[in-house]
PDB file of C-alpha atoms in Angstrom:
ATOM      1  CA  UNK X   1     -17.538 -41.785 -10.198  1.00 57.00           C
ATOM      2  CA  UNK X   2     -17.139 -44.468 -12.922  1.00 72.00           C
ATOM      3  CA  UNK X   3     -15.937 -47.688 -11.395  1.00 94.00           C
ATOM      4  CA  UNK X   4     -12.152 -48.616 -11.028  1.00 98.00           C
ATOM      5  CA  UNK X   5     -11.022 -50.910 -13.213  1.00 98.00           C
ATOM      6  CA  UNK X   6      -7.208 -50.369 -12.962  1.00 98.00           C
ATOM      7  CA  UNK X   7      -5.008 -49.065  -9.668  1.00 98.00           C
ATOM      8  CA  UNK X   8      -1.672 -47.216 -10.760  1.00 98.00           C
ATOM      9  CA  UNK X   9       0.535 -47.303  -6.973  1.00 98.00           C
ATOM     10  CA  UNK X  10       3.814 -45.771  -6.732  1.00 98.00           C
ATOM     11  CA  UNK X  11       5.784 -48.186  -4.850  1.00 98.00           C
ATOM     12  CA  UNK X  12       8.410 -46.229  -2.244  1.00 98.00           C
ATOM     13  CA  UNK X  13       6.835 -44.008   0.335  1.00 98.00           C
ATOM     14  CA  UNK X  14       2.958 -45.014  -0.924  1.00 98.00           C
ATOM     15  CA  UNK X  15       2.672 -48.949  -0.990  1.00 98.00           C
ATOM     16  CA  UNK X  16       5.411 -49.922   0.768  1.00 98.00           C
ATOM     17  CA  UNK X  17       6.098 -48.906   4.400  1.00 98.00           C
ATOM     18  CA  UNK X  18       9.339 -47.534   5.937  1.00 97.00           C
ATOM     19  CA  UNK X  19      10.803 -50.946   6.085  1.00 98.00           C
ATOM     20  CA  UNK X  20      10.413 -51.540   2.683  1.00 98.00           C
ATOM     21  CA  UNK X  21       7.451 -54.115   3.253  1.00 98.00           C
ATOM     22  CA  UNK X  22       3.970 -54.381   2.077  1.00 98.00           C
ATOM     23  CA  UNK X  23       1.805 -54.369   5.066  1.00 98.00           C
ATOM     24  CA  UNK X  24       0.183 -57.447   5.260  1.00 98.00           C
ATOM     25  CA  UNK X  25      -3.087 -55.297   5.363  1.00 98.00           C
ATOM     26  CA  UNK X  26      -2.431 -53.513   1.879  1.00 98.00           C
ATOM     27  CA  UNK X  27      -1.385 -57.836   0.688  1.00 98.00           C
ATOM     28  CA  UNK X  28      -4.716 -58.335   1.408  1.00 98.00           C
ATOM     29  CA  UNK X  29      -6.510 -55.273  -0.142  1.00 98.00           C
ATOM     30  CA  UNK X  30      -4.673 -56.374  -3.391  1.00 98.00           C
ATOM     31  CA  UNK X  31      -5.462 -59.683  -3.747  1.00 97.00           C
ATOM     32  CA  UNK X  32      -9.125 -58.951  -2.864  1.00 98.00           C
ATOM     33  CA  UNK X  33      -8.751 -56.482  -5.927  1.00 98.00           C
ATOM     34  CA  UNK X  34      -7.121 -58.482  -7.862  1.00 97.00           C
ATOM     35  CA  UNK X  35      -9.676 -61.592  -7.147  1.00 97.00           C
ATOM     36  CA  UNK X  36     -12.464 -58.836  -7.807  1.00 97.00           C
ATOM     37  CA  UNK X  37     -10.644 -58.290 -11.572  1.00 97.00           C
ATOM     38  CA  UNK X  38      -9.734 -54.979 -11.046  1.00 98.00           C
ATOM     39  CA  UNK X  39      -6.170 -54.286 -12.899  1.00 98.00           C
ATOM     40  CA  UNK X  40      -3.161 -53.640 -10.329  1.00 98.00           C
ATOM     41  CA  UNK X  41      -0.254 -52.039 -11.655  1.00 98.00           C
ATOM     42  CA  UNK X  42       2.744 -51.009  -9.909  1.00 98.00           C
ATOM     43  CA  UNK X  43       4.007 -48.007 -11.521  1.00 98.00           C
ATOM     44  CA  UNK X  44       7.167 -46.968  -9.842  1.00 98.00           C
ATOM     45  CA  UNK X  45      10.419 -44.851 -10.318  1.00 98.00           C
ATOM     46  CA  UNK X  46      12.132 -48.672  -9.360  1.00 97.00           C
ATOM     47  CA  UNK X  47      14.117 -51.193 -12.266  1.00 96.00           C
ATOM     48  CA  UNK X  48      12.346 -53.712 -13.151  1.00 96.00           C
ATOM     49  CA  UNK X  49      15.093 -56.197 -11.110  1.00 94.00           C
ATOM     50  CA  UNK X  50      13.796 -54.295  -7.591  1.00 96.00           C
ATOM     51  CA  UNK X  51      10.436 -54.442  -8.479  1.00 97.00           C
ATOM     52  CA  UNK X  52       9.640 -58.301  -9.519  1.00 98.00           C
ATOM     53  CA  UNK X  53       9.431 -59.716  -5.872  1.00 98.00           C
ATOM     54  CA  UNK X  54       7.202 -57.969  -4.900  1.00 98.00           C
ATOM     55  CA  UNK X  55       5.061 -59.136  -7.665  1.00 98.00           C
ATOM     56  CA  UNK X  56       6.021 -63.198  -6.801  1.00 97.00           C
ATOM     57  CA  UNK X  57       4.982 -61.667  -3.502  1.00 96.00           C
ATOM     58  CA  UNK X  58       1.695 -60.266  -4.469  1.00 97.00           C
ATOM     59  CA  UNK X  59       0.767 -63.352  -6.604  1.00 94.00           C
ATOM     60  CA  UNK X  60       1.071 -60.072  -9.539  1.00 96.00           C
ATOM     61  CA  UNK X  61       0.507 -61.228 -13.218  1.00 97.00           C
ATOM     62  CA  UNK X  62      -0.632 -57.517 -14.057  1.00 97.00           C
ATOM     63  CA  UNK X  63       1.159 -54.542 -16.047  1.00 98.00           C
ATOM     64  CA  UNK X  64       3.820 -52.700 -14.492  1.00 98.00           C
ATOM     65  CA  UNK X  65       5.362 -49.170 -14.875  1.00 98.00           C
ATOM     66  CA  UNK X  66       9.356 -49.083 -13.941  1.00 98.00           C
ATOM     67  CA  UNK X  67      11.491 -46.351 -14.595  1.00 98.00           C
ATOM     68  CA  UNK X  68       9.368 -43.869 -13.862  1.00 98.00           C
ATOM     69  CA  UNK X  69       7.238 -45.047 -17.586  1.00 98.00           C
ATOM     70  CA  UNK X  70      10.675 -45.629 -19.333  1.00 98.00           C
ATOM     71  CA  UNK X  71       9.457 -49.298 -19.870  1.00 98.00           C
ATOM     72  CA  UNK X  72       5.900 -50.502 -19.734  1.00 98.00           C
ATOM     73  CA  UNK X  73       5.301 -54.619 -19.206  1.00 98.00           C
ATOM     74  CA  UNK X  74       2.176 -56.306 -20.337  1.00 98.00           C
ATOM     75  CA  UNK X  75       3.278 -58.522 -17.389  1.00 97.00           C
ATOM     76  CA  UNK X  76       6.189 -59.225 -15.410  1.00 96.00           C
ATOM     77  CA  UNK X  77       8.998 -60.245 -17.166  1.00 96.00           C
ATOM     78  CA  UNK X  78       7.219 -59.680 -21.205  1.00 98.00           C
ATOM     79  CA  UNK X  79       7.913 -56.168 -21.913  1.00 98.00           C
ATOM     80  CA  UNK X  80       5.895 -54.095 -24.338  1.00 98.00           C
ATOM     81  CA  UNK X  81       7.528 -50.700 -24.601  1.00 98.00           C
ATOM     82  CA  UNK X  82      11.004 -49.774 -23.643  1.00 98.00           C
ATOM     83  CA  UNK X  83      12.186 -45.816 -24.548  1.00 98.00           C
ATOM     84  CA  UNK X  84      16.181 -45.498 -23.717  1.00 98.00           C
ATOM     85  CA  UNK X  85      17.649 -42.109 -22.683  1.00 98.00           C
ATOM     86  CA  UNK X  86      20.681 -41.255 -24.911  1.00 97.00           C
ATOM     87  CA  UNK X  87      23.703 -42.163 -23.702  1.00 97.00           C
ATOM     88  CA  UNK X  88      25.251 -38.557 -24.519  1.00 97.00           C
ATOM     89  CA  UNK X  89      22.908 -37.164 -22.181  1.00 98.00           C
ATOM     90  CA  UNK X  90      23.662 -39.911 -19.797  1.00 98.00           C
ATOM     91  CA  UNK X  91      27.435 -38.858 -19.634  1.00 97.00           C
ATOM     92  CA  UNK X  92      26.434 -34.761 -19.636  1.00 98.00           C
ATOM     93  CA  UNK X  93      24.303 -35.669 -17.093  1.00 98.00           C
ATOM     94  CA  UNK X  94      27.144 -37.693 -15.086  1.00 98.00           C
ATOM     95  CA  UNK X  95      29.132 -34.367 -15.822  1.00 98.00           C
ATOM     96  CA  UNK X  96      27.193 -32.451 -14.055  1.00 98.00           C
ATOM     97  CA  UNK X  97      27.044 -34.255 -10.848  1.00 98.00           C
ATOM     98  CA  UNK X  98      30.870 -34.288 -10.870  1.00 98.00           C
ATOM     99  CA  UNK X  99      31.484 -30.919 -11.811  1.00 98.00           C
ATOM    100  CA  UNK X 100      28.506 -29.824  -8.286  1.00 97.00           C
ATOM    101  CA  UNK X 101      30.372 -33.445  -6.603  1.00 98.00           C
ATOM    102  CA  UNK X 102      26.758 -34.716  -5.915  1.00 98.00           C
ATOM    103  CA  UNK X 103      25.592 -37.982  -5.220  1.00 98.00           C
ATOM    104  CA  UNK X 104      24.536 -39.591  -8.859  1.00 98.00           C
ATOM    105  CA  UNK X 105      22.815 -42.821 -10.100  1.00 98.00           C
ATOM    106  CA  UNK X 106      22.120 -44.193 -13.573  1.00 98.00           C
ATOM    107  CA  UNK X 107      19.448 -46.609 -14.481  1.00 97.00           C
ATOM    108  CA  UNK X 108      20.307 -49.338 -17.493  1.00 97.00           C
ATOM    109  CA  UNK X 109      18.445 -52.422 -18.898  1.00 97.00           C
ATOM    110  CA  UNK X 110      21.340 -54.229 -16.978  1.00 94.00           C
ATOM    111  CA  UNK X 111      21.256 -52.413 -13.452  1.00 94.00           C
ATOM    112  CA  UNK X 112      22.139 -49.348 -11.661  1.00 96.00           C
ATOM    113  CA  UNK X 113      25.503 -47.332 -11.679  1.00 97.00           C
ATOM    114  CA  UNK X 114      26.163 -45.139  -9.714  1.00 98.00           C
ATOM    115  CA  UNK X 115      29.075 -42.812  -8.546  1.00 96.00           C
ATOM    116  CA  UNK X 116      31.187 -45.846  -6.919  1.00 97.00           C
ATOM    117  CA  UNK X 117      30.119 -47.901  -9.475  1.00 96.00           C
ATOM    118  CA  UNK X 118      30.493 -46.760 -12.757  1.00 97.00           C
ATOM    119  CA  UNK X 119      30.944 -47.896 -16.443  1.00 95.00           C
ATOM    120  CA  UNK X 120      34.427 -48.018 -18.001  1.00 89.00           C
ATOM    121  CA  UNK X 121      36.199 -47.173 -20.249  1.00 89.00           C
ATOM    122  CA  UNK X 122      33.863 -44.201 -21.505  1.00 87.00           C
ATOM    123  CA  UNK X 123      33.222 -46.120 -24.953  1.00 90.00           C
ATOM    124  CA  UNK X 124      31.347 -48.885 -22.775  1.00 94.00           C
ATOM    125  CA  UNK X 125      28.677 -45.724 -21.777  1.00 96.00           C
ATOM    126  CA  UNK X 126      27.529 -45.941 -25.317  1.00 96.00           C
ATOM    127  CA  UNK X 127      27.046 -49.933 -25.494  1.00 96.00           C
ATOM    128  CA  UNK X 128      24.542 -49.600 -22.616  1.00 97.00           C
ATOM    129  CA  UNK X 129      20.688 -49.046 -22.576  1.00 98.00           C
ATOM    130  CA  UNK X 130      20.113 -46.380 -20.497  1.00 98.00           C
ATOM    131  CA  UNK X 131      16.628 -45.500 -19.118  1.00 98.00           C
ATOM    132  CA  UNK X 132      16.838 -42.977 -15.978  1.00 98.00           C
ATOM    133  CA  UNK X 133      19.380 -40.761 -14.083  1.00 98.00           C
ATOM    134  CA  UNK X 134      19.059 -39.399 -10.803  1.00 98.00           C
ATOM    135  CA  UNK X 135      20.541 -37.014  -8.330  1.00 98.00           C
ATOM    136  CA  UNK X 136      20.772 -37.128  -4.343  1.00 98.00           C
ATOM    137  CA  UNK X 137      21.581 -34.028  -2.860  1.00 98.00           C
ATOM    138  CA  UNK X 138      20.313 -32.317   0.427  1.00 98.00           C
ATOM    139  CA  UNK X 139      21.706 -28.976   0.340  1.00 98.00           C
ATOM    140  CA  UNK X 140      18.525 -27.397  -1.635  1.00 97.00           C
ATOM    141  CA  UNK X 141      19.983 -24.956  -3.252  1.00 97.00           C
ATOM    142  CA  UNK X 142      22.579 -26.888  -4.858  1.00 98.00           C
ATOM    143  CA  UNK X 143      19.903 -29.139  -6.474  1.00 98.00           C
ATOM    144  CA  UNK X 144      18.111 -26.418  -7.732  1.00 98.00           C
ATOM    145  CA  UNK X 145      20.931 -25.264 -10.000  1.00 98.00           C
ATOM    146  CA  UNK X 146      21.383 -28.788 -11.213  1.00 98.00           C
ATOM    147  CA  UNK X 147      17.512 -29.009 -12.223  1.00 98.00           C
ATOM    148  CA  UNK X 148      17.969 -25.246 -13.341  1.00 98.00           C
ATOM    149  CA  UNK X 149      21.213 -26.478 -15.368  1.00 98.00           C
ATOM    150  CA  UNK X 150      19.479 -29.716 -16.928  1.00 98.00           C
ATOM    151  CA  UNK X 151      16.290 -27.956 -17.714  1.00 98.00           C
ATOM    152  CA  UNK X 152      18.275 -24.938 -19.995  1.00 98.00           C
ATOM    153  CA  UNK X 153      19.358 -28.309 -21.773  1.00 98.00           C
ATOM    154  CA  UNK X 154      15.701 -29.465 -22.507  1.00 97.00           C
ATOM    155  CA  UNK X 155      15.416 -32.861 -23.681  1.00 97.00           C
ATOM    156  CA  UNK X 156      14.557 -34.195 -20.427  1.00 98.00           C
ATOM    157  CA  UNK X 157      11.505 -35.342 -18.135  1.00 98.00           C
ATOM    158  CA  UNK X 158      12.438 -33.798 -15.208  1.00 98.00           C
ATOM    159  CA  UNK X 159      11.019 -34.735 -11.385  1.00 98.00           C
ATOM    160  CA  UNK X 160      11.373 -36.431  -7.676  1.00 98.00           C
ATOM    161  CA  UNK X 161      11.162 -39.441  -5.999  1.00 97.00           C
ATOM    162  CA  UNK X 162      11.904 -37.283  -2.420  1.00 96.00           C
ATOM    163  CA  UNK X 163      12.673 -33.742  -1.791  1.00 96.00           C
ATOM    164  CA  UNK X 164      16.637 -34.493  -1.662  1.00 98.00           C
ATOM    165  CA  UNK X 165      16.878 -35.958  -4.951  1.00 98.00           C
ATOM    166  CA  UNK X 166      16.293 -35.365  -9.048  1.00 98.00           C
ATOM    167  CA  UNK X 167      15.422 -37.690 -11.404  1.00 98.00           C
ATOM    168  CA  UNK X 168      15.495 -37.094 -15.324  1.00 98.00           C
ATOM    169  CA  UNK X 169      13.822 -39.598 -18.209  1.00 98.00           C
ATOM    170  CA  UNK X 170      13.535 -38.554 -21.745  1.00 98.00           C
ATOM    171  CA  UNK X 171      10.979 -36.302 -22.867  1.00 98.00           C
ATOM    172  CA  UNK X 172       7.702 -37.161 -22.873  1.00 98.00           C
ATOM    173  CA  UNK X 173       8.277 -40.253 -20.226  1.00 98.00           C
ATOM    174  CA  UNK X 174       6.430 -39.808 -17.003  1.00 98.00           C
ATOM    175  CA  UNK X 175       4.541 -42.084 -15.438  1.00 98.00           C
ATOM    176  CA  UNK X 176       0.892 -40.360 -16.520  1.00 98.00           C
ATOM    177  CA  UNK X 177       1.930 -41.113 -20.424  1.00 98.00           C
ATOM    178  CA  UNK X 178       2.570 -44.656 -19.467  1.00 98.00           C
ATOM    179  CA  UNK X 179      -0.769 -44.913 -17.592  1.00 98.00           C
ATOM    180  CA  UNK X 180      -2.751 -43.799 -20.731  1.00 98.00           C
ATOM    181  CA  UNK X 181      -0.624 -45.816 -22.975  1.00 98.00           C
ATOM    182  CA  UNK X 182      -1.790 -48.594 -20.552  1.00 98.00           C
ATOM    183  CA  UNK X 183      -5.083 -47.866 -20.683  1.00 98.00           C
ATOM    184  CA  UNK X 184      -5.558 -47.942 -24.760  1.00 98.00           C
ATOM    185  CA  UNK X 185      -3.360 -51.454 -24.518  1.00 97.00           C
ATOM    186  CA  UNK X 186      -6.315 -52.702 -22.401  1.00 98.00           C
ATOM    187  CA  UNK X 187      -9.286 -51.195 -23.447  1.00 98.00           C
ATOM    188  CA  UNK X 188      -9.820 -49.021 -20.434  1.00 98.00           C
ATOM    189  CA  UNK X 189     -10.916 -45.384 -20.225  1.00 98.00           C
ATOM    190  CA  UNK X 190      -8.708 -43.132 -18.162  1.00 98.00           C
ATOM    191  CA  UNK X 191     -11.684 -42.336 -15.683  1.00 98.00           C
ATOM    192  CA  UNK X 192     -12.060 -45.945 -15.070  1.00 98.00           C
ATOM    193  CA  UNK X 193      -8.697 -46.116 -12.934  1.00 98.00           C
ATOM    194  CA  UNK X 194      -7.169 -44.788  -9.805  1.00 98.00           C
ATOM    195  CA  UNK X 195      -3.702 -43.906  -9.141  1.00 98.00           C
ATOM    196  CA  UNK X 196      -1.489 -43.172  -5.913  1.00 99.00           C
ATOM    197  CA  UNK X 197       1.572 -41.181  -5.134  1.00 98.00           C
ATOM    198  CA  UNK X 198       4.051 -39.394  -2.669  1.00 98.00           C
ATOM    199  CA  UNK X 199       6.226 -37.885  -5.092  1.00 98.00           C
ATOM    200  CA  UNK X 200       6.738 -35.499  -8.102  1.00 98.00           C
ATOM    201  CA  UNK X 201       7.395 -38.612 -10.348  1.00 98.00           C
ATOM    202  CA  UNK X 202       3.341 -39.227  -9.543  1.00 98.00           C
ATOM    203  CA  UNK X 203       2.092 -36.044 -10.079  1.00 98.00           C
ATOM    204  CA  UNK X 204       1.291 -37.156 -14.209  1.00 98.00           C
ATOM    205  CA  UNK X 205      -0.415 -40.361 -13.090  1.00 98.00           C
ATOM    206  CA  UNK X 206      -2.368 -39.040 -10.334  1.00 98.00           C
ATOM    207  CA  UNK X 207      -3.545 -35.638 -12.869  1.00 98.00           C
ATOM    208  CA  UNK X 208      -4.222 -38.681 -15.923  1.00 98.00           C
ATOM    209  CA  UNK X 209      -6.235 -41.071 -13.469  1.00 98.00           C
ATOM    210  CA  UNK X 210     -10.246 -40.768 -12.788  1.00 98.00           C
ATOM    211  CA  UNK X 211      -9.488 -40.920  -9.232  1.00 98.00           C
ATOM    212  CA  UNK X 212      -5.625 -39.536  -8.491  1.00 98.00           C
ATOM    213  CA  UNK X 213      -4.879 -40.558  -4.401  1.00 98.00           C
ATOM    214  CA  UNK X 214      -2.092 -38.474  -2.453  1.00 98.00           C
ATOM    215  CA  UNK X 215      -0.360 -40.244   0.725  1.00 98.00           C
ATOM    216  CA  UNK X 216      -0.757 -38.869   3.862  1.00 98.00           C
ATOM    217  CA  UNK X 217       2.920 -38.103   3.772  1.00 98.00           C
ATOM    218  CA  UNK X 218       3.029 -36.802   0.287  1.00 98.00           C
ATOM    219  CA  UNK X 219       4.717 -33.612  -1.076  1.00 98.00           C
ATOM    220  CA  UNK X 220       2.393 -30.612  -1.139  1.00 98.00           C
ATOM    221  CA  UNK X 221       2.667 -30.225  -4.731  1.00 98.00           C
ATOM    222  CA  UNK X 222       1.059 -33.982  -4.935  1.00 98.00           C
ATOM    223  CA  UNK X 223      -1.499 -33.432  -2.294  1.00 98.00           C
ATOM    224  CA  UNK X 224      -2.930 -30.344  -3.721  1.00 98.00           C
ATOM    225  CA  UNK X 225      -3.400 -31.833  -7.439  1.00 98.00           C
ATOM    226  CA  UNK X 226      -4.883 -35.051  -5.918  1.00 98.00           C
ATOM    227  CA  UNK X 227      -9.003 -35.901  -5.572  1.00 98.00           C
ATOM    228  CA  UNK X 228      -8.075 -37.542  -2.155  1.00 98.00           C
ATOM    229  CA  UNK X 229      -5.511 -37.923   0.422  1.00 98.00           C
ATOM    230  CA  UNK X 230      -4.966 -41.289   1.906  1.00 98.00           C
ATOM    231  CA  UNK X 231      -3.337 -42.272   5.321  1.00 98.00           C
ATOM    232  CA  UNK X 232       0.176 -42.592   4.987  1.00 98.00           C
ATOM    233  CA  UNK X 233       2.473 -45.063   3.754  1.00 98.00           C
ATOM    234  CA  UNK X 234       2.607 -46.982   7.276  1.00 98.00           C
ATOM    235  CA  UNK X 235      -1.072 -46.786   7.953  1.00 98.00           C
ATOM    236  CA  UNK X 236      -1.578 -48.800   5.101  1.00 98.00           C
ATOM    237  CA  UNK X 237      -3.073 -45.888   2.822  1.00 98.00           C
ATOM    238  CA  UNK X 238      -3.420 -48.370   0.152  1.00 98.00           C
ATOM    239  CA  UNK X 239      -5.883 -50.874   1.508  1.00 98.00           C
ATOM    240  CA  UNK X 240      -8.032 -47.626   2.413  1.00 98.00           C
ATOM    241  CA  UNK X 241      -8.089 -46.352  -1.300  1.00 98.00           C
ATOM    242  CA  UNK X 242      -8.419 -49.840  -2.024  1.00 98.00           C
ATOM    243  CA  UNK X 243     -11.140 -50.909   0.584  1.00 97.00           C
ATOM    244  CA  UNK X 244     -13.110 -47.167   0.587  1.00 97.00           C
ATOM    245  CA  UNK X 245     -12.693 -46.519  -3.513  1.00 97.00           C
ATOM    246  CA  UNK X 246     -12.300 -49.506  -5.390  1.00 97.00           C
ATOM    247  CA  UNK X 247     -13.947 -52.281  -4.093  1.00 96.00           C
ATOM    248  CA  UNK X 248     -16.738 -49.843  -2.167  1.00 86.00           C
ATOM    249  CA  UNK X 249     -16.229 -50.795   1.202  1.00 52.00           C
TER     250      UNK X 249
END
């Protein structure tokens, strides 16, 4: 296996543990990595705005992945690529959660919306940059005929952060397309990196990577396109890959 020279981690349900926290275990296993000058990159379904303290956290001057690849930072806070959703799709989208009266959420350069908190008058939609929408819904079979409904429209990057929910970039925006973009930015071949997921928003990443890691708690879907499967997100996974892959024990 070629040597690691970047680490792609999803953030929810892979780095961080139940409680929202990075273990102080996996803190270490990143800053050895990082102090070792191996790349790490959060690459998450997250804003930007809930992903930056865990960077002042980390001590993280690396690229990042938000929106599930709908913006790509050379470092935190200096963007390099930003691809909006349109905001007609954006309102169909909002439709369609009203019409099924599902839980919705809306990603824009300014924050999150969502269905107690949403953008008026109607006009004010189109002002916005909008990067990701999402769906929360736990009867199954209603969020199947939302995905079915979205996906007749085309158009769309369609995946999951969890089982119970949907979430919907532009075409062509995953995290995987990001990761490769990444990779010609900094001079790194795609089998020089590793990546880690839970989720169907990390399926791209982990199939692009040179070494793609599933967590122990990961969908099956994940686990069964994965080279590995890790502990899980609160048996600090992370500082394993890190520890047994990257920095060779």
């Amino acid at each position: 296996m070629a040597n690691i020279r970047l680490v792609a981690l999803d953030m929810d349900g892979t780095l961080l543990n139940d409680r929202q926290e990075v273990s102080p275990r996996n803190a270490a296993a990143i800053r050895r990595a990082l102090d070792a000058g191996v790349i790490v990159c959060f690459a998450t379904g997250r804003g930007v705005q809930n992903v930056l303290p865990y960077a002042e956290q980390l001590g993280m001057s690396t690229p990042m992945i938000t929106v599930n690849g709908g913006e790509i930072w050379h470092r935190p806070h200096d963007l390099y690529k930003r691809t909006a959703m349109d905001a007609a799709d954006v309102l169909r989208l909002r439709r369609l959660a009203l019409d099924h009266g599902v839980w919705y959420w809306a990603y824009a350069t300014d924050g999150v919306y969502n269905r107690e908190r949403w953008v008026e008058p109607e006009e004010d939609v189109q002002r916005k940059v909008w990067l990701k929408f999402g769906y929360y819904e736990e009867n199954e079979r209603l969020l199947e005929q939302i995905r079915a409904t979205a996906e007749s429209w085309g158009g769309f990057e369609i995946s999951n952060s969890s089982p119970v929910n949907i979430e919907l970039n532009p075409s062509g925006v995953s995290k995987g397309a990001a990761l490769l973009e990444l990779c010609r930015l900094l001079g790194i071949d795609p089998s020089e990196t590793a990546a880690a997921g839970d989720s169907l928003n990390d399926l791209s990443m982990i199939r692009a990577a040179g070494l793609g890691a599933a967590m122990g708690g990961a969908q099956q879907a994940v686990k069964e396109a994965a080279g590995i499967v890790l502990p899980g997100n609160n048996e600090d996974g992370i500082a394993h890959l890190i520890e047994q892959y990257v920095l060779g024990g």
